[in-house]
mmCIF file of C-alpha atoms in Angstrom:
data_model
loop_
_atom_site.group_PDB
_atom_site.id
_atom_site.type_symbol
_atom_site.label_atom_id
_atom_site.label_comp_id
_atom_site.label_asym_id
_atom_site.label_seq_id
_atom_site.Cartn_x
_atom_site.Cartn_y
_atom_site.Cartn_z
ATOM 1 C CA MET A 1 -28.715 -8.927 3.475
ATOM 2 C CA SER A 2 -30.874 -6.461 5.057
ATOM 3 C CA HIS A 3 -32.643 -4.612 4.088
ATOM 4 C CA LYS A 4 -34.592 -0.827 4.963
ATOM 5 C CA PHE A 5 -37.945 0.405 3.144
ATOM 6 C CA GLY A 6 -38.771 3.914 2.261
ATOM 7 C CA PHE A 7 -36.994 7.427 1.610
ATOM 8 C CA PRO A 8 -37.258 10.435 2.062
ATOM 9 C CA SER A 9 -39.063 12.934 -0.516
ATOM 10 C CA MET A 10 -36.552 14.756 -2.111
ATOM 11 C CA THR A 11 -39.054 17.243 -3.791
ATOM 12 C CA ASN A 12 -37.317 21.123 -3.649
ATOM 13 C CA LYS A 13 -39.753 22.723 -5.519
ATOM 14 C CA ALA A 14 -42.893 20.687 -7.260
ATOM 15 C CA SER A 15 -42.770 20.946 -11.411
ATOM 16 C CA ASN A 16 -44.489 22.327 -14.254
ATOM 17 C CA ASN A 17 -43.018 19.576 -16.773
ATOM 18 C CA LYS A 18 -42.469 16.338 -14.700
ATOM 19 C CA ALA A 19 -41.208 13.156 -16.460
ATOM 20 C CA LYS A 20 -43.898 10.745 -18.174
ATOM 21 C CA GLY A 21 -43.798 7.039 -17.669
ATOM 22 C CA GLY A 22 -41.403 5.936 -20.549
ATOM 23 C CA ASN A 23 -38.058 7.536 -22.224
ATOM 24 C CA SER A 24 -38.233 11.158 -20.829
ATOM 25 C CA ASN A 25 -35.460 13.737 -20.434
ATOM 26 C CA LYS A 26 -37.434 16.773 -19.666
ATOM 27 C CA ALA A 27 -36.318 20.283 -17.221
ATOM 28 C CA SER A 28 -37.610 19.470 -14.250
ATOM 29 C CA ASN A 29 -37.267 21.642 -10.630
ATOM 30 C CA GLU A 30 -36.754 18.404 -8.880
ATOM 31 C CA GLU A 31 -34.937 16.575 -6.981
ATOM 32 C CA PHE A 32 -35.280 12.783 -6.460
ATOM 33 C CA ILE A 33 -34.201 9.245 -6.457
ATOM 34 C CA VAL A 34 -33.222 7.149 -9.110
ATOM 35 C CA ARG A 35 -32.305 3.297 -9.297
ATOM 36 C CA VAL A 36 -30.271 2.758 -11.494
ATOM 37 C CA SER A 37 -30.683 0.203 -14.041
ATOM 38 C CA ASP A 38 -27.284 0.346 -16.277
ATOM 39 C CA ILE A 39 -23.847 2.713 -15.919
ATOM 40 C CA ASN A 40 -21.695 3.284 -19.265
ATOM 41 C CA LEU A 41 -18.186 2.456 -18.465
ATOM 42 C CA ASP A 42 -16.855 1.998 -22.232
ATOM 43 C CA PRO A 43 -14.586 4.056 -24.530
ATOM 44 C CA SER A 44 -15.651 2.787 -27.706
ATOM 45 C CA THR A 45 -18.809 5.192 -27.070
ATOM 46 C CA GLY A 46 -17.283 8.221 -26.205
ATOM 47 C CA PHE A 47 -14.733 9.239 -23.436
ATOM 48 C CA ILE A 48 -17.140 11.486 -23.130
ATOM 49 C CA LYS A 49 -20.859 9.447 -21.794
ATOM 50 C CA ILE A 50 -18.500 7.571 -19.430
ATOM 51 C CA GLY A 51 -20.391 7.375 -15.788
ATOM 52 C CA PHE A 52 -23.883 8.456 -17.819
ATOM 53 C CA ILE A 53 -26.367 5.999 -15.614
ATOM 54 C CA ASN A 54 -29.909 5.033 -17.036
ATOM 55 C CA GLY A 55 -32.392 4.065 -14.504
ATOM 56 C CA GLU A 56 -36.466 4.215 -13.181
ATOM 57 C CA ARG A 57 -37.194 7.194 -10.341
ATOM 58 C CA VAL A 58 -38.152 5.242 -7.581
ATOM 59 C CA ASN A 59 -40.752 7.372 -5.730
ATOM 60 C CA SER A 60 -40.572 8.254 -1.767
ATOM 61 C CA LYS A 61 -42.232 5.181 -0.274
ATOM 62 C CA GLY A 62 -40.068 3.271 -2.516
ATOM 63 C CA ILE A 63 -41.646 2.195 -5.173
ATOM 64 C CA LEU A 64 -40.843 1.607 -9.159
ATOM 65 C CA THR A 65 -43.222 5.028 -11.052
ATOM 66 C CA GLY A 66 -42.150 3.404 -14.932
ATOM 67 C CA LYS A 67 -40.217 6.863 -14.983
ATOM 68 C CA ILE A 68 -37.285 5.690 -17.405
ATOM 69 C CA TYR A 69 -34.208 8.399 -17.663
ATOM 70 C CA SER A 70 -31.041 7.936 -19.681
ATOM 71 C CA ASP A 71 -27.647 10.302 -20.269
ATOM 72 C CA ILE A 72 -28.062 10.679 -16.319
ATOM 73 C CA ARG A 73 -23.763 13.022 -16.034
ATOM 74 C CA PRO A 74 -22.589 12.674 -12.754
ATOM 75 C CA ALA A 75 -22.717 15.547 -11.008
ATOM 76 C CA ASP A 76 -18.849 16.194 -9.950
ATOM 77 C CA PRO A 77 -16.253 15.822 -12.407
ATOM 78 C CA TYR A 78 -13.661 15.347 -10.261
ATOM 79 C CA LYS A 79 -14.866 12.627 -7.862
ATOM 80 C CA LYS A 80 -15.698 9.224 -9.526
ATOM 81 C CA SER A 81 -17.385 8.028 -7.634
ATOM 82 C CA PHE A 82 -19.949 5.702 -10.195
ATOM 83 C CA PRO A 83 -23.065 3.177 -8.740
ATOM 84 C CA LEU A 84 -23.177 0.268 -9.634
ATOM 85 C CA VAL A 85 -27.060 -1.108 -10.953
ATOM 86 C CA ASN A 86 -29.010 -1.492 -8.874
ATOM 87 C CA GLU A 87 -28.412 1.110 -5.960
ATOM 88 C CA TYR A 88 -29.774 3.913 -6.165
ATOM 89 C CA VAL A 89 -28.778 7.640 -6.511
ATOM 90 C CA ARG A 90 -29.895 11.016 -6.320
ATOM 91 C CA VAL A 91 -30.728 12.764 -9.351
ATOM 92 C CA LYS A 92 -31.663 17.137 -10.182
ATOM 93 C CA TYR A 93 -32.205 18.525 -13.690
ATOM 94 C CA VAL A 94 -29.835 21.720 -14.255
ATOM 95 C CA ILE A 95 -28.819 24.522 -16.286
ATOM 96 C CA ALA A 96 -25.024 25.166 -16.903
ATOM 97 C CA PRO A 97 -24.679 29.102 -17.625
ATOM 98 C CA ASN A 98 -23.839 29.710 -21.864
ATOM 99 C CA THR A 99 -25.245 26.514 -22.419
ATOM 100 C CA VAL A 100 -28.661 25.692 -24.474
ATOM 101 C CA GLY A 101 -31.666 23.913 -22.304
ATOM 102 C CA GLY A 102 -30.098 21.732 -19.779
ATOM 103 C CA GLN A 103 -29.226 18.817 -18.160
ATOM 104 C CA PHE A 104 -30.102 15.438 -15.499
ATOM 105 C CA VAL A 105 -27.435 14.912 -13.131
ATOM 106 C CA TYR A 106 -27.023 11.791 -9.941
ATOM 107 C CA GLU A 107 -25.112 12.092 -7.199
ATOM 108 C CA GLY A 108 -24.101 9.045 -4.728
ATOM 109 C CA PRO A 109 -24.681 6.199 -5.072
ATOM 110 C CA ILE A 110 -26.951 6.801 -1.381
ATOM 111 C CA SER A 111 -26.666 4.787 1.168
ATOM 112 C CA LEU A 112 -29.460 2.854 1.673
ATOM 113 C CA TYR A 113 -28.010 1.641 5.493
ATOM 114 C CA GLY A 114 -26.148 4.119 7.162
ATOM 115 C CA ALA A 115 -22.793 2.305 6.978
ATOM 116 C CA VAL A 116 -23.229 -0.534 6.615
ATOM 117 C CA SER A 117 -21.518 -2.593 3.790
ATOM 118 C CA PRO A 118 -18.462 0.307 1.174
ATOM 119 C CA ASN A 119 -19.448 -2.629 -0.758
ATOM 120 C CA VAL A 120 -22.259 -2.717 -2.459
ATOM 121 C CA ASN A 121 -25.919 -0.219 -0.708
ATOM 122 C CA PRO A 122 -28.365 -1.668 -3.878
ATOM 123 C CA ASN A 123 -32.605 -2.358 -3.005
ATOM 124 C CA PRO A 124 -32.765 -6.096 -3.845
ATOM 125 C CA THR A 125 -36.363 -5.773 -4.719
ATOM 126 C CA PRO A 126 -37.576 -2.533 -5.642
ATOM 127 C CA LEU A 127 -40.869 -2.484 -5.043
ATOM 128 C CA VAL A 128 -44.537 -2.523 -6.867
ATOM 129 C CA ASN A 129 -46.316 -2.722 -4.391
ATOM 130 C CA PRO A 130 -45.718 -2.273 -0.167
ATOM 131 C CA ILE A 131 -44.153 -5.012 2.306
ATOM 132 C CA PRO A 132 -47.308 -4.910 4.515
ATOM 133 C CA ASP A 133 -47.085 -3.095 8.441
ATOM 134 C CA SER A 134 -47.262 -6.735 9.114
ATOM 135 C CA GLN A 135 -44.010 -8.148 7.016
ATOM 136 C CA LYS A 136 -41.721 -4.672 8.250
ATOM 137 C CA LEU A 137 -38.978 -4.903 10.360
ATOM 138 C CA ASN A 138 -37.501 -2.243 12.526
ATOM 139 C CA TYR A 139 -33.806 -1.155 12.497
ATOM 140 C CA SER A 140 -32.921 -3.280 15.319
ATOM 141 C CA GLN A 141 -34.548 -6.245 14.332
ATOM 142 C CA VAL A 142 -32.360 -5.342 11.013
ATOM 143 C CA GLU A 143 -29.623 -4.182 12.736
ATOM 144 C CA SER A 144 -29.923 -7.431 14.931
ATOM 145 C CA GLY A 145 -29.464 -9.582 10.723
ATOM 146 C CA GLY A 146 -33.001 -9.969 9.823
ATOM 147 C CA TYR A 147 -34.835 -8.931 6.656
ATOM 148 C CA ASN A 148 -37.375 -7.233 5.877
ATOM 149 C CA VAL A 149 -39.426 -9.742 3.053
ATOM 150 C CA GLN A 150 -42.271 -9.517 0.221
ATOM 151 C CA ASN A 151 -44.128 -12.710 -0.632
ATOM 152 C CA ASN A 152 -41.471 -14.651 0.495
ATOM 153 C CA ASN A 153 -39.335 -14.442 -2.928
ATOM 154 C CA LEU A 154 -35.246 -13.527 -2.588
ATOM 155 C CA VAL A 155 -33.889 -11.819 -4.961
ATOM 156 C CA SER A 156 -30.147 -12.046 -6.670
ATOM 157 C CA LEU A 157 -28.738 -8.772 -8.374
ATOM 158 C CA ASP A 158 -26.573 -8.621 -10.980
ATOM 159 C CA PHE A 159 -23.945 -5.204 -10.218
ATOM 160 C CA ASN A 160 -22.906 -5.072 -13.670
ATOM 161 C CA SER A 161 -23.835 -3.310 -17.231
ATOM 162 C CA ILE A 162 -25.938 -5.504 -19.357
ATOM 163 C CA SER A 163 -25.088 -3.499 -22.372
ATOM 164 C CA ASN A 164 -21.146 -3.715 -21.533
ATOM 165 C CA PRO A 165 -20.970 -7.597 -20.973
ATOM 166 C CA GLY A 166 -16.866 -6.320 -20.987
ATOM 167 C CA GLN A 167 -16.615 -5.291 -18.205
ATOM 168 C CA ALA A 168 -18.539 -7.425 -16.033
ATOM 169 C CA THR A 169 -16.320 -7.968 -13.027
ATOM 170 C CA PHE A 170 -17.729 -6.603 -10.384
ATOM 171 C CA VAL A 171 -18.474 -9.412 -7.388
ATOM 172 C CA GLU A 172 -20.886 -8.845 -4.683
ATOM 173 C CA ARG A 173 -18.042 -9.177 -1.683
ATOM 174 C CA SER A 174 -20.180 -10.303 2.572
ATOM 175 C CA ASN A 175 -16.680 -10.278 4.062
ATOM 176 C CA ILE A 176 -15.480 -5.667 3.616
ATOM 177 C CA HIS A 177 -16.494 -3.555 6.436
ATOM 178 C CA PRO A 178 -17.035 -0.334 7.473
ATOM 179 C CA LEU A 179 -13.843 1.013 9.212
ATOM 180 C CA LEU A 180 -15.163 2.208 12.646
ATOM 181 C CA PRO A 181 -15.080 6.265 13.022
ATOM 182 C CA TYR A 182 -14.049 7.833 16.179
ATOM 183 C CA ALA A 183 -15.594 11.673 16.742
ATOM 184 C CA GLY A 184 -14.643 13.886 13.855
ATOM 185 C CA ASP A 185 -12.426 11.431 11.520
ATOM 186 C CA ILE A 186 -13.559 11.914 7.926
ATOM 187 C CA ILE A 187 -12.832 8.819 6.532
ATOM 188 C CA TYR A 188 -12.687 7.188 2.436
ATOM 189 C CA GLU A 189 -14.366 3.879 2.335
ATOM 190 C CA GLY A 190 -13.737 1.633 -1.309
ATOM 191 C CA ARG A 191 -15.984 -0.904 -1.731
ATOM 192 C CA TRP A 192 -12.751 -3.981 -1.554
ATOM 193 C CA GLY A 193 -11.422 -2.941 1.808
ATOM 194 C CA ASN A 194 -10.085 0.337 1.398
ATOM 195 C CA SER A 195 -9.297 2.930 2.546
ATOM 196 C CA ILE A 196 -7.946 6.828 3.983
ATOM 197 C CA ARG A 197 -8.167 7.990 8.008
ATOM 198 C CA PHE A 198 -8.120 11.159 8.799
ATOM 199 C CA GLY A 199 -7.934 11.119 11.986
ATOM 200 C CA SER A 200 -6.777 11.119 15.783
ATOM 201 C CA THR A 201 -5.510 10.065 19.042
ATOM 202 C CA ALA A 202 -9.358 8.151 20.147
ATOM 203 C CA LYS A 203 -8.715 6.890 24.097
ATOM 204 C CA VAL A 204 -12.423 5.893 24.231
ATOM 205 C CA THR A 205 -13.586 2.993 26.820
ATOM 206 C CA GLY A 206 -16.392 0.307 25.321
ATOM 207 C CA ASN A 207 -15.546 -3.028 23.414
ATOM 208 C CA TYR A 208 -14.391 -0.458 20.461
ATOM 209 C CA PRO A 209 -11.473 0.929 20.589
ATOM 210 C CA ASN A 210 -7.916 1.356 18.422
ATOM 211 C CA THR A 211 -4.674 0.712 18.011
ATOM 212 C CA TRP A 212 -3.704 3.489 17.945
ATOM 213 C CA SER A 213 -4.329 5.466 20.876
ATOM 214 C CA SER A 214 -2.128 3.732 24.108
ATOM 215 C CA PHE A 215 0.419 7.648 23.351
ATOM 216 C CA GLY A 216 -0.292 10.435 22.999
ATOM 217 C CA ASN A 217 -3.949 13.251 23.486
ATOM 218 C CA ASN A 218 -6.932 13.133 22.226
ATOM 219 C CA GLY A 219 -7.079 14.903 19.014
ATOM 220 C CA ASP A 220 -2.840 13.894 17.358
ATOM 221 C CA PRO A 221 -3.959 13.614 13.933
ATOM 222 C CA ILE A 222 -2.767 10.940 11.870
ATOM 223 C CA THR A 223 -4.085 9.496 9.283
ATOM 224 C CA ILE A 224 -4.037 5.748 8.208
ATOM 225 C CA LEU A 225 -4.270 4.355 4.231
ATOM 226 C CA ILE A 226 -4.846 0.476 3.463
ATOM 227 C CA ASN A 227 -5.071 -1.916 1.154
ATOM 228 C CA GLY A 228 -6.987 -4.720 1.770
ATOM 229 C CA GLN A 229 -8.166 -5.370 4.868
ATOM 230 C CA ASN A 230 -7.432 -7.902 7.793
ATOM 231 C CA PRO A 231 -8.183 -11.628 5.915
ATOM 232 C CA LYS A 232 -9.003 -12.886 9.745
ATOM 233 C CA ALA A 233 -11.168 -10.591 10.883
ATOM 234 C CA SER A 234 -14.836 -11.053 11.373
ATOM 235 C CA SER A 235 -16.627 -12.784 7.928
ATOM 236 C CA PHE A 236 -19.982 -10.818 8.848
ATOM 237 C CA GLY A 237 -19.342 -7.765 6.805
ATOM 238 C CA ALA A 238 -20.899 -5.296 8.556
ATOM 239 C CA GLU A 239 -19.577 -5.430 11.813
ATOM 240 C CA PRO A 240 -16.962 -2.134 11.611
ATOM 241 C CA ILE A 241 -13.584 -2.726 12.247
ATOM 242 C CA THR A 242 -10.759 -0.704 12.652
ATOM 243 C CA GLU A 243 -7.481 -1.409 11.264
ATOM 244 C CA ASN A 244 -4.987 -3.581 12.778
ATOM 245 C CA ILE A 245 -1.364 -2.725 10.752
ATOM 246 C CA SER A 246 0.165 -6.414 11.303
ATOM 247 C CA GLN A 247 -2.238 -7.992 9.171
ATOM 248 C CA ASP A 248 -3.957 -5.548 6.984
ATOM 249 C CA LEU A 249 -2.687 -6.288 3.346
ATOM 250 C CA SER A 250 -0.763 -2.885 3.043
ATOM 251 C CA SER A 251 -0.165 0.253 5.126
ATOM 252 C CA ILE A 252 0.889 3.409 5.150
ATOM 253 C CA TYR A 253 0.597 4.801 8.935
ATOM 254 C CA LEU A 254 1.589 8.444 9.202
ATOM 255 C CA THR A 255 1.781 9.415 13.112
ATOM 256 C CA SER A 256 2.025 11.701 14.779
ATOM 257 C CA TYR A 257 2.284 10.830 18.933
ATOM 258 C CA GLN A 258 0.915 7.693 19.080
ATOM 259 C CA LYS A 259 2.245 4.734 19.902
ATOM 260 C CA ILE A 260 1.225 1.845 16.643
ATOM 261 C CA PRO A 261 1.787 -1.866 17.660
ATOM 262 C CA PHE A 262 4.291 -3.041 15.679
ATOM 263 C CA SER A 263 7.341 -4.679 14.804
ATOM 264 C CA ILE A 264 9.416 -5.056 11.749
ATOM 265 C CA ALA A 265 11.161 -7.981 10.207
ATOM 266 C CA ASN A 266 14.362 -7.682 12.252
ATOM 267 C CA GLU A 267 15.540 -6.070 15.161
ATOM 268 C CA ASN A 268 17.921 -7.232 16.328
ATOM 269 C CA PHE A 269 20.179 -4.004 15.667
ATOM 270 C CA ILE A 270 23.186 -5.778 16.698
ATOM 271 C CA SER A 271 25.906 -3.371 14.543
ATOM 272 C CA TYR A 272 24.759 -0.757 16.809
ATOM 273 C CA THR A 273 26.378 0.571 19.813
ATOM 274 C CA THR A 274 23.034 2.264 20.581
ATOM 275 C CA PRO A 275 20.780 0.744 19.492
ATOM 276 C CA PRO A 276 17.341 3.372 17.820
ATOM 277 C CA THR A 277 13.984 3.262 19.538
ATOM 278 C CA THR A 278 11.987 0.163 17.609
ATOM 279 C CA PRO A 279 9.191 1.983 15.830
ATOM 280 C CA ALA A 280 6.583 0.490 18.303
ATOM 281 C CA GLN A 281 8.336 2.100 21.603
ATOM 282 C CA TYR A 282 8.603 4.962 19.426
ATOM 283 C CA ILE A 283 6.529 7.825 20.647
ATOM 284 C CA ASN A 284 6.877 11.225 17.723
ATOM 285 C CA PRO A 285 5.866 12.196 14.653
ATOM 286 C CA GLN A 286 6.991 8.542 12.375
ATOM 287 C CA ILE A 287 5.454 7.082 9.423
ATOM 288 C CA ILE A 288 5.258 3.531 8.239
ATOM 289 C CA LEU A 289 4.869 1.784 5.168
ATOM 290 C CA ASN A 290 4.508 -2.373 5.592
ATOM 291 C CA SER A 291 3.197 -4.457 2.998
ATOM 292 C CA ASP A 292 4.384 -8.657 2.376
ATOM 293 C CA ARG A 293 7.191 -6.291 -0.207
ATOM 294 C CA VAL A 294 8.026 -2.941 -0.561
ATOM 295 C CA VAL A 295 9.234 -1.984 -3.809
ATOM 296 C CA ILE A 296 11.048 1.724 -4.015
ATOM 297 C CA ASN A 297 12.440 3.793 -7.905
ATOM 298 C CA ALA A 298 13.855 6.145 -9.109
ATOM 299 C CA LYS A 299 12.478 5.974 -13.027
ATOM 300 C CA ASN A 300 15.096 8.926 -13.984
ATOM 301 C CA ASP A 301 16.820 10.515 -11.097
ATOM 302 C CA SER A 302 18.325 8.919 -8.573
ATOM 303 C CA VAL A 303 16.629 6.959 -4.982
ATOM 304 C CA LEU A 304 18.172 9.821 -2.195
ATOM 305 C CA ILE A 305 17.681 7.746 2.076
ATOM 306 C CA SER A 306 18.873 10.153 4.669
ATOM 307 C CA GLY A 307 18.935 9.983 8.454
ATOM 308 C CA GLN A 308 19.863 12.483 11.066
ATOM 309 C CA ASN A 309 21.477 9.351 13.425
ATOM 310 C CA SER A 310 21.608 7.101 11.177
ATOM 311 C CA ILE A 311 19.962 4.343 8.663
ATOM 312 C CA GLY A 312 19.974 1.034 8.692
ATOM 313 C CA ILE A 313 19.180 -1.977 7.078
ATOM 314 C CA SER A 314 18.290 -5.606 8.350
ATOM 315 C CA SER A 315 17.417 -8.810 7.284
ATOM 316 C CA ASN A 316 16.576 -12.276 8.457
ATOM 317 C CA GLY A 317 18.266 -13.474 5.333
ATOM 318 C CA SER A 318 20.649 -11.226 3.298
ATOM 319 C CA VAL A 319 21.418 -8.015 2.324
ATOM 320 C CA ASN A 320 22.270 -7.382 -1.567
ATOM 321 C CA ILE A 321 24.103 -4.844 -2.923
ATOM 322 C CA ASP A 322 24.381 -4.971 -7.060
ATOM 323 C CA ALA A 323 26.132 -1.975 -8.454
ATOM 324 C CA SER A 324 28.143 -1.174 -11.637
ATOM 325 C CA SER A 325 30.069 1.397 -8.901
ATOM 326 C CA HIS A 326 30.106 1.443 -4.753
ATOM 327 C CA TYR A 327 31.341 4.513 -3.093
ATOM 328 C CA ILE A 328 31.135 4.934 0.472
ATOM 329 C CA SER A 329 33.092 8.048 2.191
ATOM 330 C CA SER A 330 33.704 7.718 5.811
ATOM 331 C CA ASN A 331 36.075 8.844 8.900
ATOM 332 C CA ASP A 332 35.364 5.276 10.394
ATOM 333 C CA ILE A 333 34.137 1.477 8.597
ATOM 334 C CA LYS A 334 34.060 -1.283 10.284
ATOM 335 C CA LEU A 335 33.190 -4.418 8.836
ATOM 336 C CA GLY A 336 32.859 -7.674 10.468
ATOM 337 C CA SER A 337 31.856 -5.863 13.895
ATOM 338 C CA LYS A 338 31.238 -2.812 15.782
ATOM 339 C CA ASN A 339 33.220 -2.914 17.467
ATOM 340 C CA ALA A 340 35.955 -4.035 15.334
ATOM 341 C CA THR A 341 39.661 -3.079 15.780
ATOM 342 C CA GLN A 342 42.048 -4.275 13.229
ATOM 343 C CA PRO A 343 43.279 -1.565 10.104
ATOM 344 C CA VAL A 344 43.128 -3.086 6.349
ATOM 345 C CA LEU A 345 46.531 -3.026 4.718
ATOM 346 C CA LEU A 346 46.541 -1.222 1.401
ATOM 347 C CA GLY A 347 47.246 -3.270 -1.763
ATOM 348 C CA ASP A 348 49.999 -1.439 -3.219
ATOM 349 C CA ASN A 349 52.104 -0.380 -0.468
ATOM 350 C CA THR A 350 51.622 -4.471 0.283
ATOM 351 C CA VAL A 351 52.424 -5.460 -2.449
ATOM 352 C CA ASP A 352 56.142 -3.732 -2.823
ATOM 353 C CA LEU A 353 57.260 -3.927 0.364
ATOM 354 C CA LEU A 354 56.364 -7.670 -0.397
ATOM 355 C CA ILE A 355 58.890 -7.244 -3.206
ATOM 356 C CA GLU A 356 61.160 -5.919 -1.294
ATOM 357 C CA LEU A 357 61.587 -8.475 1.201
ATOM 358 C CA THR A 358 61.760 -10.621 -1.723
ATOM 359 C CA GLU A 359 64.057 -9.144 -3.526
ATOM 360 C CA ALA A 360 66.287 -9.231 -0.492
ATOM 361 C CA VAL A 361 65.516 -12.540 0.254
ATOM 362 C CA LYS A 362 66.752 -13.739 -2.389
ATOM 363 C CA ASN A 363 69.861 -11.926 -2.348
ATOM 364 C CA LEU A 364 70.862 -13.773 0.397
ATOM 365 C CA ALA A 365 69.905 -17.208 -0.192
ATOM 366 C CA SER A 366 71.720 -16.573 -4.166
ATOM 367 C CA ILE A 367 74.524 -15.609 -1.281
ATOM 368 C CA LEU A 368 74.288 -19.195 1.068
ATOM 369 C CA GLN A 369 74.082 -21.154 -2.335
ATOM 370 C CA VAL A 370 78.021 -20.282 -3.445
ATOM 371 C CA GLN A 371 78.882 -20.181 0.212
ATOM 372 C CA ARG A 372 82.149 -22.741 1.347
ATOM 373 C CA ASP A 373 83.203 -24.123 4.597
ATOM 374 C CA TYR A 374 86.684 -21.812 4.425
ATOM 375 C CA PRO A 375 87.743 -19.855 1.691
ATOM 376 C CA GLY A 376 88.203 -22.061 -1.569
ATOM 377 C CA GLY A 377 86.965 -25.455 0.451
ATOM 378 C CA VAL A 378 84.246 -27.612 -0.393
ATOM 379 C CA LEU A 379 80.746 -26.075 -0.796
ATOM 380 C CA ALA A 380 78.423 -25.697 2.662
ATOM 381 C CA THR A 381 75.859 -28.514 1.089
ATOM 382 C CA SER A 382 73.354 -28.059 4.296
ATOM 383 C CA TYR A 383 73.116 -23.773 3.527
ATOM 384 C CA ASN A 384 73.765 -24.962 -0.504
ATOM 385 C CA SER A 385 70.844 -26.672 -0.393
ATOM 386 C CA VAL A 386 68.016 -24.579 1.728
ATOM 387 C CA ALA A 387 68.886 -21.267 -0.539
ATOM 388 C CA GLY A 388 68.553 -23.832 -3.265
ATOM 389 C CA ASN A 389 65.028 -24.349 -2.622
ATOM 390 C CA ILE A 390 63.885 -20.933 -1.673
ATOM 391 C CA LEU A 391 65.627 -19.526 -4.981
ATOM 392 C CA ASN A 392 63.150 -21.898 -6.391
ATOM 393 C CA GLN A 393 60.166 -20.767 -4.837
ATOM 394 C CA ILE A 394 61.069 -17.377 -5.266
ATOM 395 C CA ASN A 395 61.851 -17.634 -9.400
ATOM 396 C CA ASP A 396 59.593 -19.868 -10.744
ATOM 397 C CA PRO A 397 57.357 -17.729 -13.968
ATOM 398 C CA THR A 398 54.253 -19.322 -12.573
ATOM 399 C CA ASN A 399 54.140 -20.120 -8.956
ATOM 400 C CA GLY A 400 56.902 -18.455 -7.595
ATOM 401 C CA ILE A 401 56.314 -15.603 -5.272
ATOM 402 C CA LEU A 402 57.583 -12.858 -7.167
ATOM 403 C CA ALA A 403 55.415 -14.009 -10.086
ATOM 404 C CA GLN A 404 52.754 -13.801 -7.729
ATOM 405 C CA LEU A 405 54.050 -10.506 -6.941
ATOM 406 C CA ASN A 406 54.237 -8.925 -9.687
ATOM 407 C CA ASN A 407 51.204 -10.407 -11.303
ATOM 408 C CA ASN A 408 48.458 -8.739 -9.517
ATOM 409 C CA SER A 409 46.845 -11.652 -8.308
ATOM 410 C CA LEU A 410 47.637 -10.860 -4.445
ATOM 411 C CA LYS A 411 45.331 -7.296 -5.687
ATOM 412 C CA SER A 412 40.926 -7.160 -5.512
ATOM 413 C CA GLN A 413 39.994 -5.952 -8.908
ATOM 414 C CA THR A 414 37.418 -4.730 -7.645
ATOM 415 C CA THR A 415 37.742 -3.266 -3.672
ATOM 416 C CA LYS A 416 39.850 -0.079 -3.119
ATOM 417 C CA VAL A 417 40.832 1.280 0.487
ATOM 418 C CA GLN A 418 42.672 3.954 2.012
#
């Protein structure tokens, strides 16, 4: 990791009650830098103390002073952006209205290396003695990958609380990139490649374009939320990157007039007479959710999906709908093809007509079964045998035509049409 040493003086006003060596929580009017030595994330110590830190003061030259501060409180009650052990924070003494005395509060962590890494920002070699000028690198050398050394010793840091080993979960990752900002952007970045960009169309030139500005005008708003950066991005975490909707693990895009280079899993749209515009070609406001899996659940009421033109559901596999009841109300329902023209038969009416037809055939067969060549003559065997077979097919109590028509075995027990 590259490092630049030195802190600007944070003193606003000289104090007549400065902290001495050892544990000191005495009042001070100064704003100063503290290197975090421990942070309380353990609820068992008391909920009110979550986020409290201990640390050692650092002077304007980056040298540890030996002045220890304990139980420094977070300054902001609404934003939880706690530092790690070995990171730096700004500390000042404040007196709250209607209280006796005051308290030390901190803001931070401080970005020691600019926008190089959102993952962690420590100073790995807190200085007891300053680095000689001959060993210091300038900014361009640091940004090119060099690092300052002291006695040629590299220090391995632990970023977890020493008093709360149950939460010793932080491991530094070198492949977490800062997002490349464009003019006017407001960006919030987590330590693990999760971020929100409040940005806009930015038609930049040069080597660092973005993927959402091929269409529209500079200043068209866009909001991008990602959780998990592109795993194929450079392993050099200091290099800034932009969001990649196809490669980032999970993302949400809220657009205005941008084209997003994005394809859904199935864009055949073969059920459409006039297919919808694909997401990549759409130029009006849209919301895109993209991940390996998307779950929408209404735990108490309903999921309502409505579209002015259509609702398209497509899959490279199957479309499965499971429910205790299915209701479809429409003036035109086509199954199998958008060009389907054959109407569906009404089950009850069709069975009633078939029963009437079968009864008529039965009556005819009953007459033919006893038909004679002439009145009083011999039976017309050619008619009689055929008629007998027909009657057997009609009257069989198990598999006969009338039995099957009357026991509703031909009617669907789940699907109804009108």
